[in-house]
Amino acid sequence: MKHPVGYNADARLRWTEWLPWVLAIVVFFALPDYLSMGARVLTYILFALSLDLILGYAGIITLGHAAFFGLGAYVTGMLSVKLGVTDPFLQLLASAVAAGVLGLVTGAVIMRTHGLTQLMLTLAVAAVCLEIANKATHLTGGADGLAGVVVAPIFGMFKFDLYGKTAYWWCLVILFAGWWLVRRMIHSPFGASLTGIRENRLRMEAIGAPVYARLVLVYTISAVMAGVAGALLTQTNQVVGLNVLGFEPSGELMVMLILGGVGRLYGAFVGPRVFWVAQDYLAKQFPEYWFFGIGLLLVIVVLFARGGVLGICDGLLAKFRSMRGGGTA
Amino acid sequence: MSAVLQTVKLCKSFGALTVAADIDFTLEAGARHALIGPNGAGKTTFVNLLTGRLAPSSGSVALGGEDVTQLAQAQRVKRGLGRTFQINTLFGSMSVLDNVALGVAERRGTAGKWWRPANSYAEVRDEALELLASLGIADEAPRRVLDLPYGKQRLVEIAIALGLRPKVLLLDEPAAGVPKVESERILEALAQLPKDIAILIIEHDMDLVFRFAERITVLVQGEVLCHGAPDEIARDARVREVYLGESHD
Ligand SMILES: Nc1ncnc2c1ncn2[C@@H]1O[C@H](COP(=O)(O)OP(=O)(O)OP(=O)(O)O)[C@@H](O)[C@H]1O
Ligand SMILES: [Mg+2]
């Protein structure tokens, strides 16, 4: 389940990698009442995947990734509500471009820094975006947000229905494309060099790698993905509000990824689900302290299960194998 | 004319502390040159100035006759400058093979490719494996580099630099912290390197220095005290004075 990459790793798909997709299709038929929520889960998986690419592989620490997610969400919202652009592809494209430009511009500055400075700068970008969305009420609706986002039928055929059937497929297809892209990248020499940067930036520079350029590039790609995820969220919810921006969703995303497992590709698929199940359970049991519960869960994972839920599965699997091996040998 | 690396009046200070004072230094083609000097003399700083990791306060660095003082590290690497680190500077969680392959891929210009899987670049992997084999650690290729014993990590440190096919190789205490038996292995590996690579080695072990180097430069408090052939250096009264009572590990 740990996803090996590098010059000696087999990059072919394993059967386990089809599981998330099979599961997603099963959910479609088995839980027709939950498809809107399912679509939201899929967008968050895409969002988490974009974070894993930079955090898990390139080692860029950010607490401001919601800046791109939120920008994507608002661009789609504003296009529809303010300009009457309802084509779903155009909305995605515009969100992707906007997030990409923001990623490139802020990345060009942020990737010159390391550690705490880097963290603070990412936070600052997210905070500024939140403040702009809050103040530019004529564009964003301020604290009220934008309601009544219209998305035209896909190819003029598939209407976004009340049950979220279309939204679900739409999100699933886009997520699949994003996953495919990320998977290709992390297995490629480019991906190996990102891991190299994460492991030792100093040595990467000493072997002549254009470290800064690669970091800006991957940060921009990740921003585009986050922007697309944001656009999907708006298309699914048909509203957009301030909750998609700022520190809180950025931090939540980080928690989701850590719970699922960082730098494992599939941690992004597990994390959001674990987070929401835990949140749901804790909110019912301890309505006032649920966030404390999430914090505690995070501490436990960080201290005792660095690989998140997938890491725990790995450990169990290894134990099981050695037990079986020990039994037969 | 046959100088592959040359510095002219190279200076560097950290605040009030001068760690390189007007260093004029020449490395000849194919040289086996040692840079020695007491702890804190400025040897590592000198290497960092050569590679471009640090910018000099003044003075210039020329590589193959071209002034590279303003060039970034990556561009100097492209022009054939490779280095190792005094303190292991490896890609910790990655395999030994990947540690070397990363550099090989950079040199071959495949490191930025993002579509085909890395393992489909057989030429990169094979070259990295060959390099590991030439240093006698091919068996360790799949292991996580930090799981290797320290002496072998030092060999990987050298292998990464060799993967760049450098014309000039700067070795910052390649045998530092390695037990005697294993430092012999490192010396052996170094002795087998192609003669057309010019090597500058920093080393505290005088026995090793005198066996390896054909020329020695002595650096003390950022200044070149003297340079010459090993026997000249061994006889030099000033060098003896500097080293008298000094303990070296
Ligand atoms: N980045 C820095 N900032 C301030 N001072 C530094 C810096 N790097 C090195 N120095 C100082 O410069 C001096 C020379 O250090 P350097 O590491 O070059 O010595 P060295 O000859 O390699 O010593 P050693 O034999 O211990 O490796 C030392 O006094 C060191 O403390
Ligand atoms: Mg040193």
Coordinates of C-alpha atoms and ligand atoms in Angstrom, one line a residue:
Chain A
M1 CA 0.0 0.0 0.0
K2 CA 3.0 2.2 0.4
H3 CA 3.4 3.3 -3.2
P4 CA 7.0 2.7 -4.2
V5 CA 8.5 5.1 -6.8
G6 CA 11.9 5.7 -8.3
Y7 CA 14.2 4.2 -10.9
N8 CA 13.7 0.6 -9.8
A9 CA 10.0 0.7 -9.0
D10 CA 7.4 -1.1 -11.1
A11 CA 5.0 1.6 -12.3
R12 CA 2.4 -0.8 -13.6
L13 CA -1.1 -0.6 -12.0
R14 CA -1.7 -3.2 -9.3
W15 CA -5.2 -4.6 -8.8
T16 CA -5.5 -2.8 -5.5
E17 CA -5.3 0.5 -7.3
W18 CA -8.6 -0.2 -9.0
L19 CA -10.4 -0.6 -5.6
P20 CA -11.1 3.1 -5.1
W21 CA -12.8 3.3 -8.5
V22 CA -14.7 0.1 -8.1
L23 CA -15.9 1.4 -4.7
A24 CA -16.9 4.7 -6.2
I25 CA -19.1 2.9 -8.8
V26 CA -20.6 0.6 -6.2
V27 CA -21.5 3.7 -4.1
F28 CA -23.3 5.2 -7.1
F29 CA -25.6 2.2 -7.3
A30 CA -25.8 1.3 -3.7
L31 CA -26.3 4.7 -2.1
P32 CA -28.3 6.8 -4.5
D33 CA -29.4 9.2 -1.7
Y34 CA -25.9 10.2 -0.9
L35 CA -24.6 11.2 -4.2
S36 CA -24.4 14.9 -3.6
M37 CA -22.3 14.2 -0.5
G38 CA -20.4 11.6 -2.5
A39 CA -19.5 14.2 -5.1
R40 CA -18.2 16.5 -2.3
V41 CA -16.0 13.7 -1.0
L42 CA -14.6 13.2 -4.5
T43 CA -13.8 16.9 -4.8
Y44 CA -12.0 16.8 -1.5
I45 CA -10.1 13.8 -2.6
L46 CA -8.9 15.7 -5.6
F47 CA -8.0 18.7 -3.3
A48 CA -6.1 16.4 -0.9
L49 CA -4.3 14.7 -3.9
S50 CA -3.1 18.1 -5.0
L51 CA -1.7 18.7 -1.5
D52 CA 0.0 15.3 -1.4
L53 CA 1.8 16.1 -4.6
I54 CA 3.6 19.1 -3.1
L55 CA 3.7 18.1 0.6
G56 CA 4.1 14.3 0.3
Y57 CA 6.4 14.3 -2.7
A58 CA 8.1 17.6 -3.0
G59 CA 8.1 18.4 0.7
I60 CA 6.6 21.8 0.4
I61 CA 4.9 22.7 3.7
T62 CA 1.8 24.8 3.2
L63 CA -1.1 25.9 5.4
G64 CA -2.6 28.0 2.6
H65 CA -3.6 25.5 0.0
A66 CA -7.3 26.6 0.3
A67 CA -6.3 29.8 -1.5
F68 CA -6.3 27.9 -4.8
F69 CA -9.3 25.8 -3.9
G70 CA -11.2 28.9 -2.9
L71 CA -10.2 30.9 -5.9
G72 CA -11.3 28.1 -8.2
A73 CA -14.6 27.9 -6.3
Y74 CA -15.2 31.6 -6.6
V75 CA -14.2 31.9 -10.2
T76 CA -16.7 29.3 -11.2
G77 CA -19.3 31.0 -8.9
M78 CA -18.7 34.5 -10.3
L79 CA -18.6 33.3 -13.9
S80 CA -22.1 31.9 -13.5
V81 CA -23.7 34.4 -11.2
K82 CA -22.1 37.6 -12.5
L83 CA -21.3 36.8 -16.2
G84 CA -23.8 34.1 -17.0
V85 CA -21.1 31.7 -18.1
T86 CA -22.6 28.3 -17.4
D87 CA -20.6 25.9 -19.5
P88 CA -19.1 23.4 -17.0
F89 CA -15.9 23.0 -19.1
L90 CA -15.4 26.8 -19.4
Q91 CA -16.0 27.1 -15.7
L92 CA -13.4 24.5 -14.9
L93 CA -10.9 25.9 -17.3
A94 CA -11.2 29.5 -16.0
S95 CA -10.8 28.2 -12.4
A96 CA -7.8 26.2 -13.4
V97 CA -6.2 29.1 -15.1
A98 CA -6.9 31.5 -12.3
A99 CA -5.5 29.2 -9.7
G100 CA -2.5 28.4 -11.9
V101 CA -1.7 32.0 -12.3
L102 CA -2.0 32.6 -8.5
G103 CA 0.2 29.5 -7.9
L104 CA 2.8 30.6 -10.3
V105 CA 3.0 34.2 -8.9
T106 CA 3.0 33.3 -5.2
G107 CA 5.1 30.1 -5.8
A108 CA 7.8 32.2 -7.5
V109 CA 8.2 34.0 -4.1
I110 CA 7.4 31.2 -1.7
M111 CA 9.7 28.7 -3.3
R112 CA 12.7 30.9 -2.6
T113 CA 12.1 30.4 1.1
H114 CA 12.2 27.3 3.4
G115 CA 10.7 26.1 6.6
L116 CA 8.8 28.5 8.9
T117 CA 9.1 31.4 6.5
Q118 CA 7.6 29.2 3.8
L119 CA 4.8 28.2 6.1
M120 CA 4.0 31.7 7.1
L121 CA 4.0 33.0 3.5
T122 CA 1.5 30.3 2.4
L123 CA -0.7 31.2 5.4
A124 CA -0.5 34.9 4.4
V125 CA -1.6 34.2 0.8
A126 CA -4.6 32.3 2.1
A127 CA -5.5 35.0 4.6
V128 CA -5.2 37.7 1.9
C129 CA -7.5 35.8 -0.4
L130 CA -10.0 35.3 2.3
E131 CA -10.0 39.0 3.1
I132 CA -10.4 40.0 -0.5
A133 CA -13.4 37.6 -0.9
N134 CA -14.8 39.1 2.3
K135 CA -14.5 42.7 1.3
A136 CA -15.2 42.6 -2.5
T137 CA -18.9 42.1 -1.8
H138 CA -20.0 43.3 -5.2
L139 CA -18.1 40.4 -6.8
T140 CA -18.2 37.7 -4.2
G141 CA -21.3 38.5 -2.1
G142 CA -19.0 38.9 0.9
A143 CA -20.2 37.0 4.0
D144 CA -23.4 35.9 2.2
G145 CA -21.4 34.3 -0.6
L146 CA -22.9 33.6 -4.1
A147 CA -26.0 31.5 -4.4
G148 CA -27.8 30.3 -7.5
V149 CA -24.8 29.1 -9.4
V150 CA -26.0 27.6 -12.7
V151 CA -24.2 24.9 -14.5
A152 CA -25.4 24.0 -18.0
P153 CA -25.8 20.3 -18.9
I154 CA -22.5 18.6 -19.8
F155 CA -22.3 18.3 -23.6
G156 CA -25.8 19.8 -23.6
M157 CA -27.0 16.3 -22.5
F158 CA -26.4 15.6 -18.8
K159 CA -28.2 18.0 -16.5
F160 CA -27.0 18.6 -13.0
D161 CA -29.9 17.0 -11.2
L162 CA -31.2 17.4 -7.7
Y163 CA -29.8 14.0 -6.6
G164 CA -26.3 14.8 -7.7
K165 CA -26.1 11.9 -10.2
T166 CA -24.5 14.0 -12.9
A167 CA -22.3 15.8 -10.4
Y168 CA -21.1 12.5 -9.0
W169 CA -20.0 11.2 -12.4
W170 CA -18.6 14.5 -13.4
C171 CA -16.4 14.7 -10.2
L172 CA -15.4 11.1 -10.5
V173 CA -14.2 11.5 -14.1
I174 CA -12.2 14.7 -13.3
L175 CA -10.8 13.1 -10.1
F176 CA -9.8 10.1 -12.2
A177 CA -8.0 12.3 -14.7
G178 CA -6.2 14.2 -11.8
W179 CA -5.2 10.9 -10.2
W180 CA -3.9 9.6 -13.5
L181 CA -1.8 12.7 -14.0
V182 CA -0.4 12.7 -10.5
R183 CA 0.4 9.0 -10.7
R184 CA 2.3 9.5 -13.9
M185 CA 4.2 12.4 -12.5
I186 CA 5.3 10.7 -9.2
H187 CA 6.6 7.7 -11.1
S188 CA 8.5 9.8 -13.6
P189 CA 12.1 11.1 -13.4
F190 CA 10.5 14.4 -12.5
G191 CA 8.7 12.8 -9.6
A192 CA 11.9 11.2 -8.5
S193 CA 13.6 14.5 -8.5
L194 CA 10.8 16.0 -6.4
T195 CA 11.4 13.3 -3.9
G196 CA 15.1 14.1 -4.1
I197 CA 14.3 17.8 -3.3
R198 CA 12.2 16.7 -0.3
E199 CA 14.9 14.4 1.0
N200 CA 17.8 16.8 0.5
R201 CA 17.5 20.1 -1.3
L202 CA 21.2 20.9 -0.7
R203 CA 22.3 17.8 -2.5
M204 CA 19.9 18.3 -5.3
E205 CA 21.4 21.7 -5.9
A206 CA 24.9 20.2 -5.8
I207 CA 24.0 17.7 -8.5
G208 CA 23.0 20.5 -10.7
A209 CA 19.2 20.2 -10.5
P210 CA 17.1 23.4 -11.2
V211 CA 15.5 23.0 -7.8
Y212 CA 13.7 26.3 -7.7
A213 CA 12.2 26.0 -11.2
R214 CA 10.9 22.5 -10.4
L215 CA 9.4 23.6 -7.1
V216 CA 7.6 26.5 -8.8
L217 CA 6.4 24.2 -11.5
V218 CA 5.0 21.5 -9.2
Y219 CA 3.4 24.2 -7.0
T220 CA 1.6 25.6 -10.0
I221 CA 0.4 22.2 -11.1
S222 CA -0.9 21.5 -7.6
A223 CA -2.6 24.9 -7.5
V224 CA -4.3 24.1 -10.8
M225 CA -5.6 20.9 -9.4
A226 CA -6.8 22.6 -6.2
G227 CA -8.5 25.2 -8.3
V228 CA -10.3 22.6 -10.3
A229 CA -11.4 20.9 -7.1
G230 CA -12.8 24.2 -5.9
A231 CA -14.7 24.6 -9.2
L232 CA -16.2 21.2 -8.8
L233 CA -17.3 22.0 -5.3
T234 CA -19.2 25.1 -6.5
Q235 CA -20.7 23.2 -9.4
T236 CA -21.9 20.5 -7.0
N237 CA -23.2 22.7 -4.3
Q238 CA -24.4 25.5 -6.6
V239 CA -23.4 28.0 -3.9
V240 CA -20.0 29.3 -2.8
G241 CA -19.1 31.0 0.5
L242 CA -16.2 32.2 2.6
N243 CA -15.8 28.7 4.2
V244 CA -13.7 27.6 1.2
L245 CA -11.0 30.1 1.9
G246 CA -8.5 30.9 4.6
F247 CA -6.7 29.0 7.2
E248 CA -9.4 26.7 8.4
P249 CA -10.0 24.6 5.2
S250 CA -6.3 24.6 4.6
G251 CA -5.6 23.2 8.0
E252 CA -8.4 20.7 7.7
L253 CA -7.0 19.5 4.4
M254 CA -3.6 19.0 6.0
V255 CA -5.3 17.0 8.8
M256 CA -7.2 14.9 6.3
L257 CA -4.0 14.1 4.5
I258 CA -2.0 13.3 7.6
L259 CA -4.9 11.0 8.8
G260 CA -4.9 9.2 5.5
G261 CA -1.1 9.1 5.0
V262 CA 1.2 11.6 3.4
G263 CA 3.3 10.8 0.4
R264 CA 1.4 7.6 -0.4
L265 CA -0.8 8.7 -3.3
Y266 CA -3.8 6.9 -1.8
G267 CA -3.7 8.7 1.5
A268 CA -5.7 11.4 -0.2
F269 CA -8.5 8.9 -0.9
V270 CA -8.8 7.7 2.6
G271 CA -8.1 10.9 4.6
P272 CA -11.2 13.0 3.8
R273 CA -13.4 10.0 4.6
V274 CA -11.7 9.2 7.9
F275 CA -11.9 12.9 8.8
W276 CA -15.6 13.2 8.1
V277 CA -16.5 10.0 9.8
A278 CA -14.6 11.0 12.8
Q279 CA -16.1 14.5 12.7
D280 CA -19.6 13.1 12.4
Y281 CA -19.1 10.7 15.2
L282 CA -17.4 13.2 17.5
A283 CA -20.0 15.9 16.8
K284 CA -22.8 13.6 17.9
Q285 CA -21.0 12.3 21.0
F286 CA -19.4 15.5 22.1
P287 CA -21.1 18.4 20.3
E288 CA -18.9 21.0 22.0
Y289 CA -15.6 19.3 21.9
W290 CA -15.5 17.6 18.5
F291 CA -12.6 19.7 17.4
F292 CA -10.7 18.7 20.4
G293 CA -11.4 15.1 19.5
I294 CA -10.0 15.6 16.0
G295 CA -6.9 17.2 17.5
L296 CA -6.4 14.3 19.8
L297 CA -6.8 11.9 16.8
L298 CA -4.2 13.9 14.9
V299 CA -1.7 13.8 17.8
I300 CA -2.2 10.0 18.1
V301 CA -1.6 9.5 14.4
V302 CA 1.5 11.8 14.3
L303 CA 3.0 10.1 17.4
F304 CA 2.2 6.5 16.8
A305 CA 1.2 6.0 13.2
R306 CA 3.3 8.3 11.0
G307 CA 1.9 6.7 7.8
G308 CA -1.7 7.5 8.8
V309 CA -4.5 5.0 8.2
L310 CA -2.7 3.5 5.2
G311 CA 0.5 3.2 7.2
I312 CA -1.4 1.2 9.8
C313 CA -2.8 -1.1 7.1
D314 CA 0.7 -1.5 5.8
G315 CA 1.9 -2.6 9.3
L316 CA -1.0 -5.0 9.7
L317 CA -0.4 -6.5 6.3
A318 CA 3.3 -7.0 7.0
K319 CA 2.5 -8.7 10.3
F320 CA -0.1 -10.9 8.6
R321 CA 2.4 -11.9 5.9
S322 CA 5.2 -12.7 8.3
M323 CA 2.8 -14.7 10.5
R324 CA 1.7 -16.7 7.5
G325 CA 5.3 -17.0 6.3
G326 CA 6.3 -18.1 9.7
G327 CA 3.5 -20.7 9.8
T328 CA 4.3 -22.4 6.6
A329 CA 8.1 -22.2 6.7
Chain B
M1 CA 47.2 26.8 -19.7
S2 CA 46.3 23.4 -18.4
A3 CA 44.6 24.8 -15.3
V4 CA 41.1 23.4 -15.1
L5 CA 40.2 25.4 -12.0
Q6 CA 41.6 28.6 -10.9
T7 CA 40.8 31.2 -8.3
V8 CA 42.2 34.7 -8.2
K9 CA 42.3 36.7 -5.0
L10 CA 39.2 34.9 -3.6
C11 CA 37.9 36.4 -0.4
K12 CA 35.1 35.5 1.9
S13 CA 34.2 36.8 5.3
F14 CA 31.3 36.0 7.7
G15 CA 30.9 39.3 9.5
A16 CA 34.3 40.1 11.1
L17 CA 35.6 36.6 10.5
T18 CA 37.7 36.2 7.4
V19 CA 37.6 32.6 6.2
A20 CA 39.2 33.1 2.7
A21 CA 41.8 35.8 2.3
D22 CA 43.1 36.4 -1.2
I23 CA 43.3 32.8 -2.2
D24 CA 45.1 32.3 -5.4
F25 CA 44.8 28.6 -6.3
T26 CA 45.3 26.5 -9.4
L27 CA 44.2 23.0 -10.1
E28 CA 45.9 21.4 -13.1
A29 CA 44.3 19.0 -15.5
G30 CA 44.3 15.5 -14.1
A31 CA 45.8 16.7 -10.8
R32 CA 45.8 14.8 -7.5
H33 CA 45.8 17.7 -5.2
A34 CA 45.3 17.9 -1.5
L35 CA 44.1 20.8 0.6
I36 CA 45.1 20.5 4.2
G37 CA 44.9 22.8 7.2
P38 CA 43.7 22.8 10.8
N39 CA 40.1 22.7 11.9
G40 CA 38.3 25.9 10.9
A41 CA 41.0 26.9 8.4
G42 CA 38.3 27.5 5.8
K43 CA 38.7 24.4 3.6
T44 CA 35.0 23.6 3.4
T45 CA 34.2 27.2 2.8
F46 CA 36.7 27.2 0.0
V47 CA 34.9 24.3 -1.6
N48 CA 31.6 26.1 -1.2
L49 CA 33.0 29.1 -3.0
L50 CA 34.2 27.0 -5.8
T51 CA 30.9 25.3 -6.4
G52 CA 28.9 28.5 -6.0
R53 CA 27.0 27.5 -2.9
L54 CA 28.5 30.6 -1.3
A55 CA 29.2 33.8 -3.1
P56 CA 32.7 35.3 -2.5
S57 CA 33.1 38.8 -1.0
S58 CA 35.5 39.5 -3.8
G59 CA 37.8 37.7 -6.3
S60 CA 37.0 35.2 -9.1
V61 CA 36.7 31.6 -9.9
A62 CA 37.5 30.2 -13.3
L63 CA 36.5 26.7 -14.6
G64 CA 38.1 25.5 -17.7
G65 CA 39.3 28.9 -18.5
E66 CA 35.9 30.5 -18.2
D67 CA 35.0 32.9 -15.4
V68 CA 32.1 31.3 -13.5
T69 CA 32.1 33.6 -10.5
Q70 CA 28.6 34.8 -11.3
L71 CA 27.2 31.4 -12.3
A72 CA 24.8 29.4 -10.2
Q73 CA 25.7 26.0 -8.8
A74 CA 23.7 24.1 -11.5
Q75 CA 25.6 25.8 -14.3
R76 CA 29.0 25.0 -12.8
V77 CA 27.9 21.4 -12.4
K78 CA 27.0 21.4 -16.1
R79 CA 30.5 22.6 -16.8
G80 CA 32.0 19.6 -15.1
L81 CA 32.3 20.5 -11.4
G82 CA 31.3 17.8 -8.9
R83 CA 31.7 17.6 -5.2
T84 CA 31.1 15.5 -2.1
F85 CA 30.3 16.6 1.4
Q86 CA 32.2 16.4 4.6
I87 CA 29.0 15.5 6.4
N88 CA 26.9 12.9 4.5
T89 CA 24.4 14.7 2.3
L90 CA 22.3 11.9 0.9
F91 CA 18.7 11.4 -0.1
G92 CA 17.9 9.7 3.2
S93 CA 14.8 7.7 2.6
M94 CA 15.6 6.8 -1.0
S95 CA 17.4 3.7 -2.3
V96 CA 21.1 3.6 -2.9
L97 CA 20.3 3.2 -6.6
D98 CA 18.0 6.2 -6.7
N99 CA 20.6 8.3 -4.8
V100 CA 23.0 7.8 -7.7
A101 CA 20.4 7.7 -10.5
L102 CA 19.1 11.2 -9.6
G103 CA 22.5 12.7 -10.5
V104 CA 22.9 10.6 -13.6
A105 CA 19.5 11.7 -14.8
E106 CA 20.3 15.3 -14.2
R107 CA 23.5 15.0 -16.3
R108 CA 21.7 13.2 -19.1
G109 CA 18.9 15.7 -19.1
T110 CA 16.2 13.2 -18.4
A111 CA 15.4 14.4 -14.8
G112 CA 12.7 16.8 -15.9
K113 CA 10.8 14.2 -17.9
W114 CA 7.4 13.6 -16.4
W115 CA 5.5 11.2 -18.6
R116 CA 7.3 7.9 -18.8
P117 CA 8.0 6.0 -15.6
A118 CA 11.5 6.4 -14.2
N119 CA 12.2 2.7 -14.4
S120 CA 11.7 2.8 -18.2
Y121 CA 14.9 4.8 -18.4
A122 CA 17.1 1.7 -18.4
E123 CA 20.2 3.7 -19.4
V124 CA 20.0 5.8 -16.3
R125 CA 19.6 2.8 -14.0
D126 CA 22.3 0.8 -15.7
E127 CA 24.8 3.6 -15.5
A128 CA 24.0 4.0 -11.8
L129 CA 24.4 0.3 -11.2
E130 CA 27.7 0.2 -13.0
L131 CA 29.0 3.0 -10.9
L132 CA 28.0 1.3 -7.8
A133 CA 29.6 -1.9 -9.0
S134 CA 32.9 0.0 -9.7
L135 CA 32.8 1.1 -6.0
G136 CA 32.0 -2.4 -4.9
I137 CA 28.6 -1.7 -3.5
A138 CA 26.3 -2.9 -6.3
D139 CA 24.7 -5.4 -3.9
E140 CA 23.4 -2.5 -1.8
A141 CA 21.5 -0.8 -4.7
P142 CA 18.0 -1.6 -3.5
R143 CA 18.6 -0.7 0.2
R144 CA 17.5 2.5 1.8
V145 CA 20.7 4.5 1.9
L146 CA 20.4 5.4 5.6
D147 CA 20.3 1.7 6.4
L148 CA 23.8 1.3 5.1
P149 CA 26.8 1.2 7.4
Y150 CA 28.5 4.5 7.6
G151 CA 31.6 3.6 5.5
K152 CA 29.3 2.5 2.6
Q153 CA 27.3 5.7 2.9
R154 CA 30.6 7.5 2.3
L155 CA 31.1 5.5 -0.9
V156 CA 27.5 6.5 -2.0
E157 CA 28.5 10.1 -1.3
I158 CA 31.3 9.7 -3.8
A159 CA 29.2 7.7 -6.2
I160 CA 26.6 10.5 -6.5
A161 CA 29.3 12.9 -7.5
L162 CA 30.8 10.5 -10.0
G163 CA 27.4 10.1 -11.6
L164 CA 27.8 13.7 -12.8
R165 CA 31.0 12.6 -14.8
P166 CA 32.9 15.6 -13.4
K167 CA 36.0 16.9 -15.0
V168 CA 36.9 18.4 -11.6
L169 CA 36.0 16.5 -8.4
L170 CA 36.1 18.2 -5.0
L171 CA 36.2 15.7 -2.2
D172 CA 35.6 17.2 1.3
E173 CA 37.1 14.7 3.7
P174 CA 35.8 11.6 2.0
A175 CA 37.1 9.3 4.8
A176 CA 36.0 11.5 7.7
G177 CA 34.7 9.4 10.6
V178 CA 35.4 6.1 8.8
P179 CA 37.4 3.4 10.6
K180 CA 40.9 2.8 9.2
V181 CA 40.1 -0.5 7.4
E182 CA 37.2 1.1 5.5
S183 CA 39.1 4.3 4.7
E184 CA 41.5 2.0 2.8
R185 CA 38.6 0.9 0.7
I186 CA 37.8 4.5 0.0
L187 CA 41.3 5.4 -0.9
E188 CA 41.4 2.3 -3.2
A189 CA 38.3 3.5 -4.9
L190 CA 39.8 7.0 -5.4
A191 CA 43.0 5.6 -6.8
Q192 CA 41.0 3.8 -9.5
L193 CA 39.3 7.0 -10.8
P194 CA 40.1 7.9 -14.3
K195 CA 43.2 10.0 -14.7
D196 CA 41.5 12.7 -16.7
I197 CA 39.5 13.8 -13.6
A198 CA 41.2 16.5 -11.7
I199 CA 40.8 15.8 -8.0
L200 CA 41.0 18.2 -5.1
I201 CA 40.9 16.3 -1.8
I202 CA 40.5 17.7 1.7
E203 CA 41.8 15.3 4.2
H204 CA 43.1 15.3 7.8
D205 CA 44.7 11.9 7.7
M206 CA 48.3 12.8 6.7
D207 CA 49.1 9.2 5.8
L208 CA 46.3 9.2 3.3
V209 CA 47.2 12.6 1.9
F210 CA 50.8 11.7 1.3
R211 CA 49.9 8.5 -0.4
F212 CA 47.3 10.1 -2.7
A213 CA 48.4 13.6 -3.5
E214 CA 51.0 14.8 -5.9
R215 CA 50.6 18.3 -4.8
I216 CA 49.5 19.9 -1.5
T217 CA 48.2 23.3 -0.5
V218 CA 48.2 24.3 3.1
L219 CA 45.5 26.6 4.3
V220 CA 45.6 28.4 7.6
Q221 CA 43.0 30.8 8.9
G222 CA 41.8 31.4 5.3
E223 CA 45.2 32.1 3.9
V224 CA 47.3 29.9 1.7
L225 CA 50.4 29.2 3.8
C226 CA 52.3 27.4 1.1
H227 CA 51.9 24.8 -1.6
G228 CA 54.2 22.3 -3.2
A229 CA 55.0 18.6 -3.7
P230 CA 54.4 16.4 -0.7
D231 CA 58.1 16.1 0.3
E232 CA 58.5 19.9 0.2
I233 CA 55.4 20.3 2.4
A234 CA 56.7 17.6 4.8
R235 CA 60.0 19.5 5.2
D236 CA 58.4 23.0 5.4
A237 CA 59.1 24.5 8.8
R238 CA 56.0 26.7 8.8
V239 CA 53.8 23.7 8.2
R240 CA 55.4 21.8 11.0
E241 CA 54.8 24.7 13.3
V242 CA 51.1 24.9 12.4
Y243 CA 50.7 21.2 12.9
L244 CA 52.8 20.9 16.0
G245 CA 50.7 19.8 18.9
E246 CA 47.6 19.7 16.7
S247 CA 45.6 16.6 17.1
H248 CA 44.0 15.1 14.1
D249 CA 41.4 12.5 13.8
Ligands
LIG1 N1 27.8 30.1 7.2 C1 28.8 30.5 8.1 N2 28.5 31.6 8.9 C2 29.5 32.0 9.8 N3 30.6 31.3 10.0 C3 30.9 30.2 9.3 C4 30.0 29.8 8.3 N4 30.5 28.7 7.7 C5 31.7 28.5 8.3 N5 32.0 29.4 9.2 C6 33.2 29.6 10.0 O1 34.2 29.7 9.1 C7 35.4 29.0 9.6 C8 35.9 28.1 8.6 O2 35.0 27.0 8.5 P1 35.2 25.8 7.5 O3 34.0 24.8 7.7 O4 35.4 26.3 6.1 O5 36.5 25.1 8.1 P2 37.2 23.8 7.7 O6 38.6 24.1 7.3 O7 36.4 23.0 6.7 O8 37.2 23.0 9.0 P3 37.1 21.4 9.4 O9 38.4 20.9 9.2 O10 36.6 21.4 10.8 O11 36.1 20.9 8.4 C9 35.0 28.4 10.9 O12 35.4 29.2 11.9 C10 33.5 28.4 10.8 O13 33.0 28.5 12.1
MG2 MG 35.5 21.3 6.6

